[in-house]
Amino acid sequence: MKGAAGNGEHRRGLWTVEEDRILTDHVKVHGKGKWNRIPKLTGLKRCGKSCRLRWMNYLSPGVKRGVFSEEEDDLIIRLHKLLGNRWSLIAGRVPGRTDNQVKNHWNTHLSKKLGVKQRKCKINASSSKSSKELGGANSRTELKSNDDGSISCRKGEAEIHNVIEDSSEKVWETTSLQDPVLIGDCYDNFWDPYLCAPNLMEFLDHSLDLFWDGM
DNA sequence: AAGCGATCCAACCGCTCTTAA
DNA sequence: TTTAAGAGCGGTTGGATCGCT
């Protein structure tokens, strides 16, 4: 690994069972947040950022582990086509999966499966470098399509959100009249129309069509 | 069994955004 | 309005494991 964190003050590398236990116990008692205070309060020799990442990507009870299902793959591929490398947004629509998981899965499996060339998203709206190059906050609202078909920018993030949410609502309206058909190992207490609607991909395709028509 | 390259994925970094004082 | 701290994001790295020779 690289860089400034290796100053001897904080441990790096894989987390031990004991460290996991300490962090889990702390979050159970105090809740999430104030990550930078956790090392002081618990004695963990990890930086706050590392604690947050470990909780979000591994220890949080909502995190699903194991292989990705066909449905998840399909959903990720479609969302990536719409959103590009907006991993957190994509992960937000894939229940139980974190942005890191989705990103890794895309880079190691799906991009190969689709034959997508690895290339950087030059106008990725959340990319620190690109937003700097494009000059600040407005860069989030100007989009254009990439060679690989993904959208980099043109509509604002909120609008993209709206398209996804609209689609979600339509799926919900329709499917709530039916008995849910759970695909794969859906979570207890979690029901996501994207995963459960029989025709969910048609809805998503339709919403994508509407999205493109409006551009 | 040993060596070695390929693959996977957890973890880190640098940066921006958000929020509270 | 400014500023500092906290939170979050995407890109990248490197250690562990796998599979082939």
mmCIF file with all atom_site columns, C-alpha atoms (C1' of nucleotides) in Angstrom, chain A residues 2 5 15 49-50 54 100 104 112 132 140, chain B residues 7-17:
data_model
loop_
_atom_site.group_PDB
_atom_site.id
_atom_site.type_symbol
_atom_site.label_atom_id
_atom_site.label_alt_id
_atom_site.label_comp_id
_atom_site.label_asym_id
_atom_site.label_entity_id
_atom_site.label_seq_id
_atom_site.pdbx_PDB_ins_code
_atom_site.Cartn_x
_atom_site.Cartn_y
_atom_site.Cartn_z
_atom_site.occupancy
_atom_site.B_iso_or_equiv
_atom_site.pdbx_formal_charge
_atom_site.auth_seq_id
_atom_site.auth_comp_id
_atom_site.auth_asym_id
_atom_site.auth_atom_id
_atom_site.pdbx_PDB_model_num
ATOM 1  C CA    . LYS A 1 2   ? 1.018   3.568   -0.353  1.00 0.00 ? 2   LYS A CA    1
ATOM 2  C CA    . ALA A 1 5   ? -1.284  6.592   6.379   1.00 0.00 ? 5   ALA A CA    1
ATOM 3  C CA    . TRP A 1 15  ? -8.471  -6.447  9.693   1.00 0.00 ? 15  TRP A CA    1
ATOM 4  C CA    . LYS A 1 49  ? -11.531 6.490   7.514   1.00 0.00 ? 49  LYS A CA    1
ATOM 5  C CA    . SER A 1 50  ? -10.435 2.894   7.640   1.00 0.00 ? 50  SER A CA    1
ATOM 6  C CA    . ARG A 1 54  ? -14.523 -1.563  7.176   1.00 0.00 ? 54  ARG A CA    1
ATOM 7  C CA    . ASN A 1 100 ? -16.763 -1.342  -3.555  1.00 0.00 ? 100 ASN A CA    1
ATOM 8  C CA    . ASN A 1 104 ? -14.725 -4.819  -8.028  1.00 0.00 ? 104 ASN A CA    1
ATOM 9  C CA    . LYS A 1 112 ? -14.601 -8.844  -19.320 1.00 0.00 ? 112 LYS A CA    1
ATOM 10 C CA    . LYS A 1 132 ? -11.690 20.152  -11.044 1.00 0.00 ? 132 LYS A CA    1
ATOM 11 C CA    . ARG A 1 140 ? -21.998 17.912  -12.211 1.00 0.00 ? 140 ARG A CA    1
ATOM 12 C "C1'" . DT  B 2 7   ? -7.065  -13.368 -10.703 1.00 0.00 ? 7   DT  B "C1'" 1
ATOM 13 C "C1'" . DC  B 2 8   ? -9.786  -11.569 -6.993  1.00 0.00 ? 8   DC  B "C1'" 1
ATOM 14 C "C1'" . DC  B 2 9   ? -11.076 -8.340  -3.672  1.00 0.00 ? 9   DC  B "C1'" 1
ATOM 15 C "C1'" . DA  B 2 10  ? -10.156 -5.800  0.740   1.00 0.00 ? 10  DA  B "C1'" 1
ATOM 16 C "C1'" . DA  B 2 11  ? -8.144  -1.736  1.774   1.00 0.00 ? 11  DA  B "C1'" 1
ATOM 17 C "C1'" . DC  B 2 12  ? -5.871  2.648   0.861   1.00 0.00 ? 12  DC  B "C1'" 1
ATOM 18 C "C1'" . DC  B 2 13  ? -5.332  7.298   -1.303  1.00 0.00 ? 13  DC  B "C1'" 1
ATOM 19 C "C1'" . DG  B 2 14  ? -6.506  11.746  -2.930  1.00 0.00 ? 14  DG  B "C1'" 1
ATOM 20 C "C1'" . DC  B 2 15  ? -9.945  14.379  -3.748  1.00 0.00 ? 15  DC  B "C1'" 1
ATOM 21 C "C1'" . DT  B 2 16  ? -14.689 16.768  -3.412  1.00 0.00 ? 16  DT  B "C1'" 1
ATOM 22 C "C1'" . DC  B 2 17  ? -18.933 17.574  -1.083  1.00 0.00 ? 17  DC  B "C1'" 1
#
